[in-house]
PDB file of C-alpha atoms in Angstrom:
ATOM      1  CA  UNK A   1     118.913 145.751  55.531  1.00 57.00           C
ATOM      2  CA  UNK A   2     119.070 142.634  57.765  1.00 62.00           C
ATOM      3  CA  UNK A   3     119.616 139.257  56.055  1.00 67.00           C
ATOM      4  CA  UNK A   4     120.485 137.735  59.055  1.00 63.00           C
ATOM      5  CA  UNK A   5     116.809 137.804  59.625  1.00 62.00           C
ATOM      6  CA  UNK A   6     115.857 136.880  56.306  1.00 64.00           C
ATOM      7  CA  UNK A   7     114.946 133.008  56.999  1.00 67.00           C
ATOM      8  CA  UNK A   8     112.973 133.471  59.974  1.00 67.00           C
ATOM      9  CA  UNK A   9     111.049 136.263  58.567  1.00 66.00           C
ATOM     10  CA  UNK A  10     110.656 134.047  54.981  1.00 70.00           C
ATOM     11  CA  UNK A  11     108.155 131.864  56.518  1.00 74.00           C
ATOM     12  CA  UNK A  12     105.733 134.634  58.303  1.00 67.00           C
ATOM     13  CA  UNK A  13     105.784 136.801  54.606  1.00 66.00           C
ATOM     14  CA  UNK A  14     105.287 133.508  52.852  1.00 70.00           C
ATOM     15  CA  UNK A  15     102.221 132.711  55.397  1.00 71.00           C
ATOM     16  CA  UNK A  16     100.563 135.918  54.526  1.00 65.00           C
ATOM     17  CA  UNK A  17     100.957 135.089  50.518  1.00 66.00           C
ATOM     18  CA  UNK A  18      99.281 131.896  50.921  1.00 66.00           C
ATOM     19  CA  UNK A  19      96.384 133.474  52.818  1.00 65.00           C
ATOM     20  CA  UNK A  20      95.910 136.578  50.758  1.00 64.00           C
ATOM     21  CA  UNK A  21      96.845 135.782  47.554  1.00 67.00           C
ATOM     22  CA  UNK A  22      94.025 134.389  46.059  1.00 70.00           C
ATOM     23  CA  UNK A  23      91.195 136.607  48.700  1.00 71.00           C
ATOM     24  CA  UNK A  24      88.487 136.918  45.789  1.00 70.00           C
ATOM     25  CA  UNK A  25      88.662 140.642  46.941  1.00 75.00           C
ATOM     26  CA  UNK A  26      87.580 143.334  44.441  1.00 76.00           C
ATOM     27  CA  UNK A  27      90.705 144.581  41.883  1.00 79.00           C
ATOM     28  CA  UNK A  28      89.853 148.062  43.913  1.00 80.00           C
ATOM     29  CA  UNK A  29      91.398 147.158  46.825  1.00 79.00           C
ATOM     30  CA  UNK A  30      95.242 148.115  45.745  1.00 80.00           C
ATOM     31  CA  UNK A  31      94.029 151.996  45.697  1.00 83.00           C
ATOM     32  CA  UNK A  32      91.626 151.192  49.096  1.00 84.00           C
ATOM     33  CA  UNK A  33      93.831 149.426  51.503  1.00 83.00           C
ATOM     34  CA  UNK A  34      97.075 149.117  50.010  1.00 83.00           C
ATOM     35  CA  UNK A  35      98.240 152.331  48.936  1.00 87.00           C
ATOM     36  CA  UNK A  36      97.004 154.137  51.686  1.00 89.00           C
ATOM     37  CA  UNK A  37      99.012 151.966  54.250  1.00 88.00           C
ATOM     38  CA  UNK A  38     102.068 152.301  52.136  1.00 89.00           C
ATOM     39  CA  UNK A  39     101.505 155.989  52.264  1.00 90.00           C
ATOM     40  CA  UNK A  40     101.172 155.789  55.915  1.00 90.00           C
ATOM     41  CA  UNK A  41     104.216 154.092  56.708  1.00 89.00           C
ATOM     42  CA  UNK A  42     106.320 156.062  53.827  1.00 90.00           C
ATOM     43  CA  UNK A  43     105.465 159.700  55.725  1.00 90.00           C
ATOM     44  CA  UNK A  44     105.309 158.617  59.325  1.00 90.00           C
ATOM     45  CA  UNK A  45     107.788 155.599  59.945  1.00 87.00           C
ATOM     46  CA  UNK A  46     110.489 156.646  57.193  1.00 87.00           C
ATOM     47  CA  UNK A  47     109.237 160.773  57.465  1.00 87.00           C
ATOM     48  CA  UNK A  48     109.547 161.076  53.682  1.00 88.00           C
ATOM     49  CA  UNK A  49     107.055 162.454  50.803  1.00 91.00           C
ATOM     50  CA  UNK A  50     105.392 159.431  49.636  1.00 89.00           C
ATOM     51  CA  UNK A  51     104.078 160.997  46.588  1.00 89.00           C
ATOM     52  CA  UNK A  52     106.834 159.827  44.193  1.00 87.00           C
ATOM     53  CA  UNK A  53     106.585 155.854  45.406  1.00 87.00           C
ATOM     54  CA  UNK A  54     102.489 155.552  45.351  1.00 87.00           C
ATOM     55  CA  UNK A  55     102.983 157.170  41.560  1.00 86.00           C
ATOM     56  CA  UNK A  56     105.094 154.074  40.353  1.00 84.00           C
ATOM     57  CA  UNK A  57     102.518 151.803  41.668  1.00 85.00           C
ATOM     58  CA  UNK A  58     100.039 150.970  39.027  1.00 84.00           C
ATOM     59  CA  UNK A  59      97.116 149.528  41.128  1.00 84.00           C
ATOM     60  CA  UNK A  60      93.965 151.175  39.373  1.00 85.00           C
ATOM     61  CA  UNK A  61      90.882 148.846  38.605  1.00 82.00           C
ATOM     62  CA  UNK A  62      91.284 148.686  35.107  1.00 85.00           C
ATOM     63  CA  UNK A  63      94.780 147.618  35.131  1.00 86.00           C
ATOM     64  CA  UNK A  64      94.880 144.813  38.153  1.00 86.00           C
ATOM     65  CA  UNK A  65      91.974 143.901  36.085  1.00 85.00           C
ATOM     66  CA  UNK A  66      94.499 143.511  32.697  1.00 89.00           C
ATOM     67  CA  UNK A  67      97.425 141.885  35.135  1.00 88.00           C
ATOM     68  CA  UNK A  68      94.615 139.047  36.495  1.00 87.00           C
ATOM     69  CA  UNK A  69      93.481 138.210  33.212  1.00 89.00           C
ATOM     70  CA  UNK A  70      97.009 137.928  31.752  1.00 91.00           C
ATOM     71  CA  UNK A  71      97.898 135.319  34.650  1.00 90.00           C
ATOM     72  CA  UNK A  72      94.757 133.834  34.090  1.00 89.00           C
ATOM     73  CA  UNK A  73      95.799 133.279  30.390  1.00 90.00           C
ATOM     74  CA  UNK A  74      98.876 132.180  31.332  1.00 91.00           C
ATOM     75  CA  UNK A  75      97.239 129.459  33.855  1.00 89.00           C
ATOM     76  CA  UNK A  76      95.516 128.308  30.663  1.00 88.00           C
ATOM     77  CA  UNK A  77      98.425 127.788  28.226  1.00 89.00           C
ATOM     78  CA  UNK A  78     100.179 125.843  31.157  1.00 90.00           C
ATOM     79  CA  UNK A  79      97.015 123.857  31.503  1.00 85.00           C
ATOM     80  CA  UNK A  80      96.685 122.690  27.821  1.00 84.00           C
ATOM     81  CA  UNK A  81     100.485 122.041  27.582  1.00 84.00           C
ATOM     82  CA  UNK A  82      99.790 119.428  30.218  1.00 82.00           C
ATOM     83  CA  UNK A  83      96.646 117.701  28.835  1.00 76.00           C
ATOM     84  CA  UNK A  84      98.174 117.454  25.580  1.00 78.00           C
ATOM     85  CA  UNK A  85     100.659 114.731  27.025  1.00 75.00           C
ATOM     86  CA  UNK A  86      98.055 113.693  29.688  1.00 70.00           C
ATOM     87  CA  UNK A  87      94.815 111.292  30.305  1.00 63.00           C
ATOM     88  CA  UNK A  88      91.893 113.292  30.980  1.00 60.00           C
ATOM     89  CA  UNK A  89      87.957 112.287  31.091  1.00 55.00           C
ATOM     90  CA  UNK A  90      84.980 115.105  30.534  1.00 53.00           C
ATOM     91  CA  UNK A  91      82.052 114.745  33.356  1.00 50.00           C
ATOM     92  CA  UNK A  92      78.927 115.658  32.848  1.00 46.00           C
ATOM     93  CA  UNK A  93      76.758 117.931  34.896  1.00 45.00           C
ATOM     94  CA  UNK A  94      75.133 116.433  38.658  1.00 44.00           C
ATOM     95  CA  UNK A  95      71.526 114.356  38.229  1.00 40.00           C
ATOM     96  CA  UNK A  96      69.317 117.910  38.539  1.00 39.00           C
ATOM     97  CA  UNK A  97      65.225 117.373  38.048  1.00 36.00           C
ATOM     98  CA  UNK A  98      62.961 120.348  37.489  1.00 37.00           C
ATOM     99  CA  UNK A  99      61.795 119.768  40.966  1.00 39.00           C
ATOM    100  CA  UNK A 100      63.654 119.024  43.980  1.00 38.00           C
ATOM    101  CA  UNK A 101      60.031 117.710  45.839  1.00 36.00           C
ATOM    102  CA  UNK A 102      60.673 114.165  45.179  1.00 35.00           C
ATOM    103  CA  UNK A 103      63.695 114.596  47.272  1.00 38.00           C
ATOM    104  CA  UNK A 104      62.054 116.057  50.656  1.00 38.00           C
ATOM    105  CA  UNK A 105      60.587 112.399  51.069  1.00 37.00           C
ATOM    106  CA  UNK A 106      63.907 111.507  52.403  1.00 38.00           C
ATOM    107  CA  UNK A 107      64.379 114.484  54.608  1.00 37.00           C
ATOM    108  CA  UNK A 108      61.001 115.356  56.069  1.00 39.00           C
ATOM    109  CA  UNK A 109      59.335 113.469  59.219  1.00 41.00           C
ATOM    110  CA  UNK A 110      57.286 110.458  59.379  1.00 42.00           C
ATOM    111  CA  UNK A 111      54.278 112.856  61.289  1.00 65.00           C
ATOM    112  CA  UNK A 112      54.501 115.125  58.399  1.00 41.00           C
ATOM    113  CA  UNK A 113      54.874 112.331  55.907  1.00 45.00           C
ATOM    114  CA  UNK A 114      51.189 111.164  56.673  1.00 48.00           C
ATOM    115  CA  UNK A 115      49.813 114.601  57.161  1.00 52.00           C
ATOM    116  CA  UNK A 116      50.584 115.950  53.142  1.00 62.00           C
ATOM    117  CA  UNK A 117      50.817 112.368  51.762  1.00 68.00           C
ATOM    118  CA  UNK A 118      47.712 112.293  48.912  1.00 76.00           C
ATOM    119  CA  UNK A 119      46.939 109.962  46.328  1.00 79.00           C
ATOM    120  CA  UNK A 120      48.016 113.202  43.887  1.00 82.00           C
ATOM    121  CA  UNK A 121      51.370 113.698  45.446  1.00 78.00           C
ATOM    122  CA  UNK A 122      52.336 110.218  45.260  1.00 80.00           C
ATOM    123  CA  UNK A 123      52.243 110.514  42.151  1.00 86.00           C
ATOM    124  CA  UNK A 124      54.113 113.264  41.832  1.00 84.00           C
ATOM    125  CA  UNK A 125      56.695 111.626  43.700  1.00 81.00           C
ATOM    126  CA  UNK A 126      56.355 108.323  42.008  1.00 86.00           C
ATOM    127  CA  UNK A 127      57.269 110.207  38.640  1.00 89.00           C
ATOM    128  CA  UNK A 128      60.394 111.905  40.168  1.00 88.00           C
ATOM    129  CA  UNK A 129      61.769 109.124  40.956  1.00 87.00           C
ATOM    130  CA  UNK A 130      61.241 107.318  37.863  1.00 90.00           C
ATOM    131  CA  UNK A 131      62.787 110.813  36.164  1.00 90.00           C
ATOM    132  CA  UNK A 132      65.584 110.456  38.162  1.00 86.00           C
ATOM    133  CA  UNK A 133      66.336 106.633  37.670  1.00 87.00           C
ATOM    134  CA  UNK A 134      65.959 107.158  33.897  1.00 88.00           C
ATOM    135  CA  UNK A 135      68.223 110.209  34.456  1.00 86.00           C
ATOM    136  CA  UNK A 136      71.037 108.004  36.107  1.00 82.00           C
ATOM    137  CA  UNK A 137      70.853 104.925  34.026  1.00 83.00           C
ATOM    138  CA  UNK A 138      71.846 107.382  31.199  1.00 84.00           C
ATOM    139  CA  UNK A 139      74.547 109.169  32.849  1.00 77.00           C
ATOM    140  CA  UNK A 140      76.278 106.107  34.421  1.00 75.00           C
ATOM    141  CA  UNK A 141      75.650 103.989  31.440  1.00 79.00           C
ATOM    142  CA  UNK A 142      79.328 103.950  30.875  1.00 73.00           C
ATOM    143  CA  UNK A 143      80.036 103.065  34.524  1.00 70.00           C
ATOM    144  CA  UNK A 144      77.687 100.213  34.687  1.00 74.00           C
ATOM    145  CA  UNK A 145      79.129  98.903  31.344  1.00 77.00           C
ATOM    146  CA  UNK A 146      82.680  99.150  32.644  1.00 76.00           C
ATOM    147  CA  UNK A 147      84.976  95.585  33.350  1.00 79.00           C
ATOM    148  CA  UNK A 148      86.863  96.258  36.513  1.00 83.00           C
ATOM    149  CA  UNK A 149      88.876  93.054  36.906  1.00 87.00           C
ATOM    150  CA  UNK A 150      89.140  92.142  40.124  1.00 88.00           C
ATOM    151  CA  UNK A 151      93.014  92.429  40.421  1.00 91.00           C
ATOM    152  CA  UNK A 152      92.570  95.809  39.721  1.00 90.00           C
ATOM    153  CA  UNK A 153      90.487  96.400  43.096  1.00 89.00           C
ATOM    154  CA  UNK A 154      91.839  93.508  44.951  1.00 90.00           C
ATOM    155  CA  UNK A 155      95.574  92.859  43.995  1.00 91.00           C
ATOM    156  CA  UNK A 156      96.235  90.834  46.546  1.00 92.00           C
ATOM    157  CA  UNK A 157      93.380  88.567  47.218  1.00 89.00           C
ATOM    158  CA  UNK A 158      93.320  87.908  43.541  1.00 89.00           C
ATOM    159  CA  UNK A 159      93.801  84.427  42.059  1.00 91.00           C
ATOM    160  CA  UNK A 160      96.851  85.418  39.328  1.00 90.00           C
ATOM    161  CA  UNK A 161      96.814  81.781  37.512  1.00 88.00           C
ATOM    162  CA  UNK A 162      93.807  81.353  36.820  1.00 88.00           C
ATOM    163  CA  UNK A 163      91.510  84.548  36.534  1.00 84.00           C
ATOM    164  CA  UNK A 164      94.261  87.030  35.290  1.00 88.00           C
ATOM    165  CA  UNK A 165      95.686  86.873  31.620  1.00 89.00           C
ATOM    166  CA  UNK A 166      99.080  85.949  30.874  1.00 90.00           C
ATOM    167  CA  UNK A 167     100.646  88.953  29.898  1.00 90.00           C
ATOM    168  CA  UNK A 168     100.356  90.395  33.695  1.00 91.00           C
ATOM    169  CA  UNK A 169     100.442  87.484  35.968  1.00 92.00           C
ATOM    170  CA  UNK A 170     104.497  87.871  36.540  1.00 93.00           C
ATOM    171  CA  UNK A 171     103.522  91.475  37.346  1.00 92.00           C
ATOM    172  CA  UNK A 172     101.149  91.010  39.392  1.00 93.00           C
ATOM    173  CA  UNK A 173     102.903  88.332  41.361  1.00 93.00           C
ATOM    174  CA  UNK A 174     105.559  90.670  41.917  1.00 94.00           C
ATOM    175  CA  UNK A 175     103.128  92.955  43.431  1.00 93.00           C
ATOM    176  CA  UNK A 176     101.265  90.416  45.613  1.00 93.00           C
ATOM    177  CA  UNK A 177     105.450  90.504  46.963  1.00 93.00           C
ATOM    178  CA  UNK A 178     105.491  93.265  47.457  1.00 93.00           C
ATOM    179  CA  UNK A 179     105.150  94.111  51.371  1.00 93.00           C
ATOM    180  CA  UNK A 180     105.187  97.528  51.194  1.00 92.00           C
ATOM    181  CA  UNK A 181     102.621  98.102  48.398  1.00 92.00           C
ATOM    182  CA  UNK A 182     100.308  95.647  50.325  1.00 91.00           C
ATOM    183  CA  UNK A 183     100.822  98.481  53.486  1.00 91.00           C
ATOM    184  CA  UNK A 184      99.676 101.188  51.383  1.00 90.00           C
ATOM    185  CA  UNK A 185      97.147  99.378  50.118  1.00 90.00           C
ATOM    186  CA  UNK A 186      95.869  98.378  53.692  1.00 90.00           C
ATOM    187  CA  UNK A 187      95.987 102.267  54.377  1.00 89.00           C
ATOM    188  CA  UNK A 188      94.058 104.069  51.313  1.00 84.00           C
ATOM    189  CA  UNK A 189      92.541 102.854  48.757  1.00 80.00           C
ATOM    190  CA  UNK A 190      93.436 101.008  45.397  1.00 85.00           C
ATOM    191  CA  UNK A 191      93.462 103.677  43.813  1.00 84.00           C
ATOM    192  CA  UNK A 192      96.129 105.527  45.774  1.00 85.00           C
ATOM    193  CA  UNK A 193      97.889 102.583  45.622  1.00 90.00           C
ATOM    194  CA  UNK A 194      98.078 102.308  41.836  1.00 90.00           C
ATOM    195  CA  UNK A 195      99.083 106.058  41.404  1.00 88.00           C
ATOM    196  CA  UNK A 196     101.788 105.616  43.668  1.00 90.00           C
ATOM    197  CA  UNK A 197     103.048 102.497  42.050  1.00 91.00           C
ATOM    198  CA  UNK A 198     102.786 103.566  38.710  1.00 90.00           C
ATOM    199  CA  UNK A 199     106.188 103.990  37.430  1.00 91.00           C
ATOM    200  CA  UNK A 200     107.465 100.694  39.925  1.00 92.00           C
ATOM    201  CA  UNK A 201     104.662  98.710  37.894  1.00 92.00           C
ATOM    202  CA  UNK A 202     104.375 100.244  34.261  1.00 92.00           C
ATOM    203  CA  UNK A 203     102.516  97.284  32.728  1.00 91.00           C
ATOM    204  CA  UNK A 204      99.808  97.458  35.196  1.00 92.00           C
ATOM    205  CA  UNK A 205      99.871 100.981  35.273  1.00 91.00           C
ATOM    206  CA  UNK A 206      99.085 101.068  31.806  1.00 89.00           C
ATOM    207  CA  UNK A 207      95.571  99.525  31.691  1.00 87.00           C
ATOM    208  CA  UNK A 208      94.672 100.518  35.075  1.00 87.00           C
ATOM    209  CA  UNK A 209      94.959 104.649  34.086  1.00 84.00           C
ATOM    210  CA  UNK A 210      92.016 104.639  31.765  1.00 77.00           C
ATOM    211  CA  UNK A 211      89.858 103.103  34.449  1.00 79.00           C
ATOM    212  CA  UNK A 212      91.193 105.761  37.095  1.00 78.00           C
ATOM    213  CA  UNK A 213      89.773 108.593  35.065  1.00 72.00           C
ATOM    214  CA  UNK A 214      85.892 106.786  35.182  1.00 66.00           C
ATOM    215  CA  UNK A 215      85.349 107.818  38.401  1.00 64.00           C
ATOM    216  CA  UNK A 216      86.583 111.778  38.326  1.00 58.00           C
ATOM    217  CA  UNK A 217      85.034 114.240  41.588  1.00 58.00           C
ATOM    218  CA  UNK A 218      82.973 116.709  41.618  1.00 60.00           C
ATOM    219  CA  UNK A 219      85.178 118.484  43.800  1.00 62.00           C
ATOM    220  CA  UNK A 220      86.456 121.101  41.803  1.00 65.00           C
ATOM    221  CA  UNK A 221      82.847 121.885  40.207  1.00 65.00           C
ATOM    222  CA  UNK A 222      81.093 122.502  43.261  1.00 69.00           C
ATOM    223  CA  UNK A 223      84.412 124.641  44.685  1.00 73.00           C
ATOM    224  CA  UNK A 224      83.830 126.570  41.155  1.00 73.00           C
ATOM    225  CA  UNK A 225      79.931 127.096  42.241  1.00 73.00           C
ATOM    226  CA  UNK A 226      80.838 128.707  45.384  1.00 77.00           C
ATOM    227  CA  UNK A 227      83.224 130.508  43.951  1.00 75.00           C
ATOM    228  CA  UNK A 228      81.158 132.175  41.925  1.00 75.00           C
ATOM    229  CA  UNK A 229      78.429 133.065  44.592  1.00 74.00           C
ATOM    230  CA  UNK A 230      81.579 134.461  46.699  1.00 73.00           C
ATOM    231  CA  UNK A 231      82.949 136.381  43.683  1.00 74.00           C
ATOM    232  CA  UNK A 232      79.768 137.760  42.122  1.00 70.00           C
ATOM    233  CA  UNK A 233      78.744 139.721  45.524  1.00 67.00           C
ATOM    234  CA  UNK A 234      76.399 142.953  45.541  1.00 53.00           C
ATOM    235  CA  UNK A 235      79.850 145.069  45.338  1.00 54.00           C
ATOM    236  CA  UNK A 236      81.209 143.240  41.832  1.00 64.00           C
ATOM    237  CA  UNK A 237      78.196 142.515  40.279  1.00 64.00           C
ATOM    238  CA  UNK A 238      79.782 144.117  37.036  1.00 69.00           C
ATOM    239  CA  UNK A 239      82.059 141.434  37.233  1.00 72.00           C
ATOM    240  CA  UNK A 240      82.266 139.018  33.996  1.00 74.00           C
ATOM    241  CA  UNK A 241      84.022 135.745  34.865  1.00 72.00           C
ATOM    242  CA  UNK A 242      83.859 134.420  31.352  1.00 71.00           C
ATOM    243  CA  UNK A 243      86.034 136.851  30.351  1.00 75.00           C
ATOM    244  CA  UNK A 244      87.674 137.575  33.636  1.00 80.00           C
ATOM    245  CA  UNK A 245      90.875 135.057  34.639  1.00 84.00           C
ATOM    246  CA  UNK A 246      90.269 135.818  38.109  1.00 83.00           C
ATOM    247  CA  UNK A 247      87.706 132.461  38.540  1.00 82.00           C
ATOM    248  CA  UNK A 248      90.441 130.479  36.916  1.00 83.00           C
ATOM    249  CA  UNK A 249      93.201 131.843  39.341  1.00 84.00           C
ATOM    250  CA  UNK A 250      91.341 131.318  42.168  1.00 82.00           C
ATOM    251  CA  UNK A 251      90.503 127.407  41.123  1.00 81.00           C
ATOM    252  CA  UNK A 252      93.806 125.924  39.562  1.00 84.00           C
ATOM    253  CA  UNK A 253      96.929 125.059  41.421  1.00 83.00           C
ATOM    254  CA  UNK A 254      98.691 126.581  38.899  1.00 86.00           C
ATOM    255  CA  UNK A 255     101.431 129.234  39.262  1.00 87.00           C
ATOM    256  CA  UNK A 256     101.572 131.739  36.965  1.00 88.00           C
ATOM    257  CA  UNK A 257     105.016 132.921  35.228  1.00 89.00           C
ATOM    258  CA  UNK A 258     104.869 135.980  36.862  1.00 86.00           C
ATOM    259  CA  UNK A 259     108.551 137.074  36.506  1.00 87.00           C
ATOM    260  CA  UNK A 260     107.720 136.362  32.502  1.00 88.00           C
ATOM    261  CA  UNK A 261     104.920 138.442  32.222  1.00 88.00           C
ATOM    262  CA  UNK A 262     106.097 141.295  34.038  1.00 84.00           C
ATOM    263  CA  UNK A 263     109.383 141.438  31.284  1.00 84.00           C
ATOM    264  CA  UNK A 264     106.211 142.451  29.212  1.00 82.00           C
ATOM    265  CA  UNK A 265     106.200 145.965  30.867  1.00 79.00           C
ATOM    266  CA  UNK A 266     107.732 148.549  31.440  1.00 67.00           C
ATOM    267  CA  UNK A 267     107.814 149.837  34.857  1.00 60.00           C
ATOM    268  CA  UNK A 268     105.576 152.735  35.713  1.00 57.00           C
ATOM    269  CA  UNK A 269     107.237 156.362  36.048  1.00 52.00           C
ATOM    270  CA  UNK A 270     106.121 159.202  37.983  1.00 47.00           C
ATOM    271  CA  UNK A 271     104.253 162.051  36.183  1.00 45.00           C
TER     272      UNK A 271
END
């Protein structure tokens, strides 16, 4: 009606997608909130039967349900299209011990420290410790194995003659050049640096990538966690996220080919 106003209303409608769109809110909440404001406005701002419109909406449980697990699916297909051309590493799980005790030694007071401190809970402390070393030593084996040259971490402080092989020392003097990677360097980290100079500096790029992926976050795991705590309230306990893609939506970065997965339906007439 007015698309004079179109770009400076783009932004504000855009605003509200990015801070809706992925609410964890229960798939009930089309036939709660939204169809009863579109209702609203249909009979009292445009003074029309609204009847026909809310019939063409199909916003029941079950079937949001069937749209988020679609997208979800589609997420996924996207997802192992990528890894099939990509690097990826598998983490395993955070160090967990049966008991969390030896771990209040480092949070509890000194006054309270000598107060509960007995011969027997020593112990008990002495072999949570030992659990969790034993733990770590197996979980970072790979890590503590690993050769990280030093160029790799210190590209410019390194000596290229005589501590890097031949096959890299013309790239890496080029680098050591190079004023503006040593800026970004001085800025972030080394890894940053490498990712950004990746396709600049192919050869280095090429056995740096596999020691990029040792040292994956946790990020995404622990976002996953609360996630799930958020998702799985008292009012969708019913809900099963193994099945369900609305986890997976709410996680990836991901855009789903919504315009191709509506072509798979038909649009919803009035009865």
């Amino acid at each position: 009606m007015h698309p004079e106003k179109a770009d400076k209303e783009r932004p504000f409608f855009q605003a509200l997608k990015d801070k809706h769109a992925k609410c964890g809110q229960p798939f009930t909440i089309g036939e709660k909130l939204v169809l009863p404001a579109i209702k609203e406005v249909i009979s009292t701002v445009m003074e029309r039967d609204p009847t026909h419109v809310l019939k063409s909406l199909p916003l029941s449980n079950d079937t949001v349900a069937r749209r988020i697990n679609e997208m979800g699916a589609d997420t996924e297909e996207q997802l192992c299209v990528i890894l099939q051309d990509s690097y990826f590493s598998i983490q395993l799980d955070e160090t967990t011990t049966s008991d969390n005790n030896a771990l209040l030694m480092s949070t509890i007071g000194p006054p309270t420290v000598s107060e509960a401190l007995t011969d027997d809970r020593l112990l008990i402390y002495i072999d949570h410790l030992r659990m969790v070393k034993a733990d770590m030593e197996i979980r970072f084996k790979d890590l503590l194995d690993l050769d990280v040259p030093i160029w790799v971490v210190q590209p410019f402080q390194a000596d290229v003659v005589n501590k890097c092989e031949p096959a890299i020392q013309e790239h890496l003097i080029d680098i050591q050049c190079d004023d503006e990677a040593q800026a970004t360097f001085l800025t972030s980290d080394w890894g940053s640096m490498w990712v950004k100079y990746a396709e600049l500096y192919p050869a280095l790029w090429e056995k740096i990538k596999l020691l990029l992926l040792s040292f994956p976050t946790t990020y995404l795991v622990e976002q996953g966690f609360s996630q799930v705590l958020h998702m799985q309230s008292k009012y969708r306990n019913r809900l099963d996220l193994m099945d369900s893609g609305a986890l997976r939506l709410k996680l990836t970065s991901l855009q789903s080919a919504v315009k191709k997965l509506t072509e798979k339906h038909q649009v919803q007439g009035s009865h």
